[in-house]
Amino acid sequence: MVTYKIQIYPSQSITDYVRDRKTQILDEFGQYKFYNSHPHVNLFSFQADISHEHLITKALKEASVFVDAFDIALNGFAYLKSNRAIYLKIGNGSQVAHINQLFYQKFRESAKSFGVRVIDPVFAKYPHMIIGSEFEQKAFLKIHQMFVDQKYRETFRVDEVRLLRDIGNGKNDSVEAISLLEKAAISLKWPEEKVWMVNEPQMSLFSHVA
């Protein structure tokens, strides 16, 4: 079994901004967790047999029928004390999470129909864009002061997701980009579904799903 991740990437201007913030922290405090990672938003991850990778890709393409795109509205910085993390908040996080949940559910149904066993799924209940984590306590307090008053609002639209394979040591191999727009050639297996969006307070970043 290997771990697979589903991620979305921001626009180039946002990528450059996040990398600048990462470099700013790196220059002042040295290396930290995620300092070298490409700016991204995690949607969900799971484990599956690598021999089923082509079927996983096929299941994601079928599930993409139900997702037109992800509209992301970044809105300032937030912090998580438990692992001393700093990240960019997604202001419409509840909306993104609802679309993500639908995408995951349809993927799981399709994967099951292909005989793919998906285990240990982790679903991003409140998606976010990580800057870094596991800073030393003193560094974390200083970094908090650096960013606490910074206002950063930006939006971007994502019309594809990326399937990544975890190869260990914090590194991933890119397997395939899945378009959320190319639907004409895909046969529908499920009736169209309406997703109602609600605003909820951000309480936790991740939750395990059955």
PDB file of C-alpha atoms in Angstrom:
ATOM      1  CA  MET A   1       0.000   0.000   0.000  1.00  0.00           C
ATOM      2  CA  VAL A   2       1.165   3.511  -0.808  1.00  0.00           C
ATOM      3  CA  THR A   3      -0.218   6.896   0.197  1.00  0.00           C
ATOM      4  CA  TYR A   4      -1.822   9.073  -2.460  1.00  0.00           C
ATOM      5  CA  LYS A   5      -2.644  12.756  -2.103  1.00  0.00           C
ATOM      6  CA  ILE A   6      -5.068  14.984  -3.984  1.00  0.00           C
ATOM      7  CA  GLN A   7      -3.897  18.599  -4.118  1.00  0.00           C
ATOM      8  CA  ILE A   8      -4.689  21.838  -5.917  1.00  0.00           C
ATOM      9  CA  TYR A   9      -2.124  24.494  -6.824  1.00  0.00           C
ATOM     10  CA  PRO A  10      -2.615  28.280  -6.780  1.00  0.00           C
ATOM     11  CA  SER A  11      -1.964  30.809  -9.518  1.00  0.00           C
ATOM     12  CA  GLN A  12       1.625  31.873 -10.239  1.00  0.00           C
ATOM     13  CA  SER A  13       1.285  35.218  -8.460  1.00  0.00           C
ATOM     14  CA  ILE A  14       0.101  33.497  -5.269  1.00  0.00           C
ATOM     15  CA  THR A  15       2.801  30.834  -5.632  1.00  0.00           C
ATOM     16  CA  ASP A  16       5.418  33.586  -5.814  1.00  0.00           C
ATOM     17  CA  TYR A  17       3.949  35.349  -2.782  1.00  0.00           C
ATOM     18  CA  VAL A  18       3.942  32.196  -0.652  1.00  0.00           C
ATOM     19  CA  ARG A  19       7.493  31.319  -1.700  1.00  0.00           C
ATOM     20  CA  ASP A  20       8.625  34.819  -0.734  1.00  0.00           C
ATOM     21  CA  ARG A  21       7.094  34.375   2.723  1.00  0.00           C
ATOM     22  CA  LYS A  22       8.765  30.963   3.065  1.00  0.00           C
ATOM     23  CA  THR A  23      12.123  32.462   2.078  1.00  0.00           C
ATOM     24  CA  GLN A  24      11.638  35.333   4.523  1.00  0.00           C
ATOM     25  CA  ILE A  25      11.166  32.851   7.370  1.00  0.00           C
ATOM     26  CA  LEU A  26      13.989  30.604   6.149  1.00  0.00           C
ATOM     27  CA  ASP A  27      16.486  33.495   6.016  1.00  0.00           C
ATOM     28  CA  GLU A  28      15.707  34.546   9.564  1.00  0.00           C
ATOM     29  CA  PHE A  29      15.073  31.262  11.364  1.00  0.00           C
ATOM     30  CA  GLY A  30      16.609  28.495   9.241  1.00  0.00           C
ATOM     31  CA  GLN A  31      15.012  25.351   7.889  1.00  0.00           C
ATOM     32  CA  TYR A  32      11.581  24.230   9.056  1.00  0.00           C
ATOM     33  CA  LYS A  33       8.925  21.716   8.038  1.00  0.00           C
ATOM     34  CA  PHE A  34       7.399  22.450   4.607  1.00  0.00           C
ATOM     35  CA  TYR A  35       9.915  25.205   3.828  1.00  0.00           C
ATOM     36  CA  ASN A  36      10.652  23.581   0.456  1.00  0.00           C
ATOM     37  CA  SER A  37       7.171  22.379  -0.465  1.00  0.00           C
ATOM     38  CA  HIS A  38       5.337  23.771  -3.487  1.00  0.00           C
ATOM     39  CA  PRO A  39       2.433  26.021  -2.381  1.00  0.00           C
ATOM     40  CA  HIS A  40      -0.710  23.887  -2.425  1.00  0.00           C
ATOM     41  CA  VAL A  41      -4.013  23.033  -0.789  1.00  0.00           C
ATOM     42  CA  ASN A  42      -4.548  19.440   0.347  1.00  0.00           C
ATOM     43  CA  LEU A  43      -7.999  18.048  -0.455  1.00  0.00           C
ATOM     44  CA  PHE A  44      -7.742  14.457   0.744  1.00  0.00           C
ATOM     45  CA  SER A  45      -5.337  11.526   0.969  1.00  0.00           C
ATOM     46  CA  PHE A  46      -5.708   7.755   1.128  1.00  0.00           C
ATOM     47  CA  GLN A  47      -3.811   4.489   0.799  1.00  0.00           C
ATOM     48  CA  ALA A  48      -4.210   2.012  -2.043  1.00  0.00           C
ATOM     49  CA  ASP A  49      -2.292  -0.684  -3.914  1.00  0.00           C
ATOM     50  CA  ILE A  50       0.085   0.869  -6.442  1.00  0.00           C
ATOM     51  CA  SER A  51      -0.947  -1.772  -9.002  1.00  0.00           C
ATOM     52  CA  HIS A  52      -4.359  -0.033  -9.102  1.00  0.00           C
ATOM     53  CA  GLU A  53      -2.926   3.392  -9.907  1.00  0.00           C
ATOM     54  CA  HIS A  54      -4.453   3.496 -13.400  1.00  0.00           C
ATOM     55  CA  LEU A  55      -7.868   2.678 -11.900  1.00  0.00           C
ATOM     56  CA  ILE A  56      -7.437   5.364  -9.254  1.00  0.00           C
ATOM     57  CA  THR A  57      -6.833   7.882 -12.028  1.00  0.00           C
ATOM     58  CA  LYS A  58      -9.905   6.610 -13.875  1.00  0.00           C
ATOM     59  CA  ALA A  59     -12.029   6.905 -10.724  1.00  0.00           C
ATOM     60  CA  LEU A  60     -10.861  10.486 -10.177  1.00  0.00           C
ATOM     61  CA  LYS A  61     -11.800  11.378 -13.749  1.00  0.00           C
ATOM     62  CA  GLU A  62     -15.296   9.956 -13.230  1.00  0.00           C
ATOM     63  CA  ALA A  63     -15.652  11.827  -9.937  1.00  0.00           C
ATOM     64  CA  SER A  64     -14.569  15.065 -11.624  1.00  0.00           C
ATOM     65  CA  VAL A  65     -17.931  15.070 -13.462  1.00  0.00           C
ATOM     66  CA  PHE A  66     -19.463  16.462 -10.280  1.00  0.00           C
ATOM     67  CA  VAL A  67     -16.964  19.278  -9.712  1.00  0.00           C
ATOM     68  CA  ASP A  68     -16.784  22.251 -12.095  1.00  0.00           C
ATOM     69  CA  ALA A  69     -13.891  24.014 -10.358  1.00  0.00           C
ATOM     70  CA  PHE A  70     -12.598  25.173  -6.994  1.00  0.00           C
ATOM     71  CA  ASP A  71     -12.894  28.902  -6.332  1.00  0.00           C
ATOM     72  CA  ILE A  72     -10.470  29.780  -3.546  1.00  0.00           C
ATOM     73  CA  ALA A  73     -10.527  33.043  -1.572  1.00  0.00           C
ATOM     74  CA  LEU A  74      -7.415  33.461   0.581  1.00  0.00           C
ATOM     75  CA  ASN A  75      -7.975  35.759   3.539  1.00  0.00           C
ATOM     76  CA  GLY A  76      -5.043  36.431   5.854  1.00  0.00           C
ATOM     77  CA  PHE A  77      -2.890  34.265   8.073  1.00  0.00           C
ATOM     78  CA  ALA A  78      -3.832  31.901  10.871  1.00  0.00           C
ATOM     79  CA  TYR A  79      -1.944  29.764  13.360  1.00  0.00           C
ATOM     80  CA  LEU A  80      -2.217  26.363  14.959  1.00  0.00           C
ATOM     81  CA  LYS A  81      -0.521  26.134  18.355  1.00  0.00           C
ATOM     82  CA  SER A  82      -0.604  22.344  18.612  1.00  0.00           C
ATOM     83  CA  ASN A  83       2.054  21.912  15.913  1.00  0.00           C
ATOM     84  CA  ARG A  84       3.255  25.537  15.812  1.00  0.00           C
ATOM     85  CA  ALA A  85       2.042  26.035  12.227  1.00  0.00           C
ATOM     86  CA  ILE A  86       1.336  29.113  10.159  1.00  0.00           C
ATOM     87  CA  TYR A  87      -0.940  28.981   7.121  1.00  0.00           C
ATOM     88  CA  LEU A  88      -3.016  31.096   4.771  1.00  0.00           C
ATOM     89  CA  LYS A  89      -6.718  30.908   5.593  1.00  0.00           C
ATOM     90  CA  ILE A  90      -9.310  30.141   2.947  1.00  0.00           C
ATOM     91  CA  GLY A  91     -12.125  32.580   3.630  1.00  0.00           C
ATOM     92  CA  ASN A  92     -14.694  30.404   1.864  1.00  0.00           C
ATOM     93  CA  GLY A  93     -13.323  27.260   3.513  1.00  0.00           C
ATOM     94  CA  SER A  94     -16.727  25.751   4.259  1.00  0.00           C
ATOM     95  CA  GLN A  95     -17.764  26.052   0.614  1.00  0.00           C
ATOM     96  CA  VAL A  96     -14.507  24.489  -0.577  1.00  0.00           C
ATOM     97  CA  ALA A  97     -14.865  21.712   2.005  1.00  0.00           C
ATOM     98  CA  HIS A  98     -18.387  20.858   0.818  1.00  0.00           C
ATOM     99  CA  ILE A  99     -17.263  20.586  -2.811  1.00  0.00           C
ATOM    100  CA  ASN A 100     -14.253  18.565  -1.687  1.00  0.00           C
ATOM    101  CA  GLN A 101     -16.462  16.192   0.289  1.00  0.00           C
ATOM    102  CA  LEU A 102     -18.686  15.576  -2.731  1.00  0.00           C
ATOM    103  CA  PHE A 103     -15.591  14.966  -4.878  1.00  0.00           C
ATOM    104  CA  TYR A 104     -14.209  12.475  -2.350  1.00  0.00           C
ATOM    105  CA  GLN A 105     -17.505  10.602  -1.997  1.00  0.00           C
ATOM    106  CA  LYS A 106     -17.883  10.204  -5.763  1.00  0.00           C
ATOM    107  CA  PHE A 107     -14.258   9.129  -6.093  1.00  0.00           C
ATOM    108  CA  ARG A 108     -14.718   6.496  -3.387  1.00  0.00           C
ATOM    109  CA  GLU A 109     -17.865   5.125  -5.053  1.00  0.00           C
ATOM    110  CA  SER A 110     -16.157   4.945  -8.436  1.00  0.00           C
ATOM    111  CA  ALA A 111     -13.009   3.354  -6.988  1.00  0.00           C
ATOM    112  CA  LYS A 112     -15.135   0.710  -5.278  1.00  0.00           C
ATOM    113  CA  SER A 113     -16.922  -0.092  -8.552  1.00  0.00           C
ATOM    114  CA  PHE A 114     -13.488  -0.752 -10.121  1.00  0.00           C
ATOM    115  CA  GLY A 115     -12.486  -3.067  -7.288  1.00  0.00           C
ATOM    116  CA  VAL A 116     -10.006  -0.585  -5.790  1.00  0.00           C
ATOM    117  CA  ARG A 117      -9.631  -0.825  -2.019  1.00  0.00           C
ATOM    118  CA  VAL A 118      -9.149   2.658  -0.557  1.00  0.00           C
ATOM    119  CA  ILE A 119      -8.076   2.703   3.095  1.00  0.00           C
ATOM    120  CA  ASP A 120      -7.111   5.229   5.785  1.00  0.00           C
ATOM    121  CA  PRO A 121      -8.620   8.249   4.027  1.00  0.00           C
ATOM    122  CA  VAL A 122      -7.937  11.678   5.544  1.00  0.00           C
ATOM    123  CA  PHE A 123     -10.266  14.453   4.444  1.00  0.00           C
ATOM    124  CA  ALA A 124      -9.410  18.157   4.716  1.00  0.00           C
ATOM    125  CA  LYS A 125     -12.416  19.406   6.654  1.00  0.00           C
ATOM    126  CA  TYR A 126     -11.094  22.970   6.497  1.00  0.00           C
ATOM    127  CA  PRO A 127      -8.676  23.297   3.569  1.00  0.00           C
ATOM    128  CA  HIS A 128      -5.795  25.763   3.968  1.00  0.00           C
ATOM    129  CA  MET A 129      -2.437  26.664   2.424  1.00  0.00           C
ATOM    130  CA  ILE A 130       0.426  25.768   4.732  1.00  0.00           C
ATOM    131  CA  ILE A 131       3.425  28.084   5.075  1.00  0.00           C
ATOM    132  CA  GLY A 132       5.364  26.073   7.647  1.00  0.00           C
ATOM    133  CA  SER A 133       5.070  24.152  10.892  1.00  0.00           C
ATOM    134  CA  GLU A 134       6.914  22.626  13.855  1.00  0.00           C
ATOM    135  CA  PHE A 135       8.902  25.786  14.501  1.00  0.00           C
ATOM    136  CA  GLU A 136      10.759  26.047  17.784  1.00  0.00           C
ATOM    137  CA  GLN A 137       8.632  27.849  20.346  1.00  0.00           C
ATOM    138  CA  LYS A 138      10.656  31.086  20.377  1.00  0.00           C
ATOM    139  CA  ALA A 139      10.763  31.201  16.594  1.00  0.00           C
ATOM    140  CA  PHE A 140       7.037  30.508  16.392  1.00  0.00           C
ATOM    141  CA  LEU A 141       6.238  33.483  18.643  1.00  0.00           C
ATOM    142  CA  LYS A 142       8.412  35.780  16.536  1.00  0.00           C
ATOM    143  CA  ILE A 143       6.922  34.478  13.284  1.00  0.00           C
ATOM    144  CA  HIS A 144       3.474  35.047  14.730  1.00  0.00           C
ATOM    145  CA  GLN A 145       4.376  38.693  15.336  1.00  0.00           C
ATOM    146  CA  MET A 146       5.777  39.000  11.800  1.00  0.00           C
ATOM    147  CA  PHE A 147       2.520  37.923  10.178  1.00  0.00           C
ATOM    148  CA  VAL A 148      -0.263  38.643  12.673  1.00  0.00           C
ATOM    149  CA  ASP A 149      -1.018  42.095  11.237  1.00  0.00           C
ATOM    150  CA  GLN A 150      -0.382  41.278   7.586  1.00  0.00           C
ATOM    151  CA  LYS A 151      -3.497  41.437   5.435  1.00  0.00           C
ATOM    152  CA  TYR A 152      -3.464  39.284   2.356  1.00  0.00           C
ATOM    153  CA  ARG A 153      -6.543  38.741   0.244  1.00  0.00           C
ATOM    154  CA  GLU A 154      -6.409  37.022  -3.094  1.00  0.00           C
ATOM    155  CA  THR A 155      -8.636  34.733  -5.126  1.00  0.00           C
ATOM    156  CA  PHE A 156      -7.918  32.086  -7.711  1.00  0.00           C
ATOM    157  CA  ARG A 157      -9.849  29.464  -9.659  1.00  0.00           C
ATOM    158  CA  VAL A 158      -8.613  25.892 -10.056  1.00  0.00           C
ATOM    159  CA  ASP A 159      -9.849  23.732 -12.917  1.00  0.00           C
ATOM    160  CA  GLU A 160      -7.674  20.685 -12.214  1.00  0.00           C
ATOM    161  CA  VAL A 161      -6.506  18.592  -9.286  1.00  0.00           C
ATOM    162  CA  ARG A 162      -3.252  16.669  -9.004  1.00  0.00           C
ATOM    163  CA  LEU A 163      -2.794  13.069  -7.964  1.00  0.00           C
ATOM    164  CA  LEU A 164       0.482  12.612  -6.080  1.00  0.00           C
ATOM    165  CA  ARG A 165       2.211   9.499  -4.774  1.00  0.00           C
ATOM    166  CA  ASP A 166       4.014   9.818  -1.426  1.00  0.00           C
ATOM    167  CA  ILE A 167       7.569   8.494  -1.805  1.00  0.00           C
ATOM    168  CA  GLY A 168       8.702   9.272   1.734  1.00  0.00           C
ATOM    169  CA  ASN A 169      10.886  11.878   3.433  1.00  0.00           C
ATOM    170  CA  GLY A 170       8.295  14.545   2.720  1.00  0.00           C
ATOM    171  CA  LYS A 171       8.555  14.077  -1.054  1.00  0.00           C
ATOM    172  CA  ASN A 172       5.883  13.231  -3.625  1.00  0.00           C
ATOM    173  CA  ASP A 173       5.851  12.049  -7.216  1.00  0.00           C
ATOM    174  CA  SER A 174       3.271  13.653  -9.493  1.00  0.00           C
ATOM    175  CA  VAL A 175       1.121  10.926 -11.098  1.00  0.00           C
ATOM    176  CA  GLU A 176      -1.385  12.880 -13.183  1.00  0.00           C
ATOM    177  CA  ALA A 177      -3.315  16.135 -13.427  1.00  0.00           C
ATOM    178  CA  ILE A 178      -7.082  15.564 -13.523  1.00  0.00           C
ATOM    179  CA  SER A 179      -9.105  18.180 -15.402  1.00  0.00           C
ATOM    180  CA  LEU A 180     -12.368  19.310 -13.821  1.00  0.00           C
ATOM    181  CA  LEU A 181     -13.689  20.562 -17.157  1.00  0.00           C
ATOM    182  CA  GLU A 182     -13.376  17.664 -19.627  1.00  0.00           C
ATOM    183  CA  LYS A 183     -16.644  15.857 -19.018  1.00  0.00           C
ATOM    184  CA  ALA A 184     -18.107  15.158 -22.449  1.00  0.00           C
ATOM    185  CA  ALA A 185     -16.505  11.741 -22.912  1.00  0.00           C
ATOM    186  CA  ILE A 186     -17.304  10.468 -19.400  1.00  0.00           C
ATOM    187  CA  SER A 187     -20.449   8.442 -18.778  1.00  0.00           C
ATOM    188  CA  LEU A 188     -22.348   9.471 -15.655  1.00  0.00           C
ATOM    189  CA  LYS A 189     -22.863   6.837 -12.989  1.00  0.00           C
ATOM    190  CA  TRP A 190     -24.746   8.961 -10.492  1.00  0.00           C
ATOM    191  CA  PRO A 191     -27.574  11.492 -10.730  1.00  0.00           C
ATOM    192  CA  GLU A 192     -26.628  15.145 -10.576  1.00  0.00           C
ATOM    193  CA  GLU A 193     -26.397  16.417  -7.043  1.00  0.00           C
ATOM    194  CA  LYS A 194     -26.978  19.855  -5.575  1.00  0.00           C
ATOM    195  CA  VAL A 195     -24.484  20.971  -2.934  1.00  0.00           C
ATOM    196  CA  TRP A 196     -25.707  23.595  -0.520  1.00  0.00           C
ATOM    197  CA  MET A 197     -23.003  25.824   0.929  1.00  0.00           C
ATOM    198  CA  VAL A 198     -23.045  27.069   4.500  1.00  0.00           C
ATOM    199  CA  ASN A 199     -20.675  29.236   6.479  1.00  0.00           C
ATOM    200  CA  GLU A 200     -19.143  27.569   9.508  1.00  0.00           C
ATOM    201  CA  PRO A 201     -16.467  28.744  11.961  1.00  0.00           C
ATOM    202  CA  GLN A 202     -13.044  27.205  11.430  1.00  0.00           C
ATOM    203  CA  MET A 203     -12.333  24.877  14.330  1.00  0.00           C
ATOM    204  CA  SER A 204     -10.039  22.146  13.044  1.00  0.00           C
ATOM    205  CA  LEU A 205      -8.079  21.523   9.896  1.00  0.00           C
ATOM    206  CA  PHE A 206      -8.471  17.812   9.312  1.00  0.00           C
ATOM    207  CA  SER A 207     -10.914  15.034  10.072  1.00  0.00           C
ATOM    208  CA  HIS A 208     -10.766  11.323   9.354  1.00  0.00           C
ATOM    209  CA  VAL A 209     -13.542   9.895   7.225  1.00  0.00           C
ATOM    210  CA  ALA A 210     -14.895   6.394   6.999  1.00  0.00           C
TER     211      ALA A 210
END
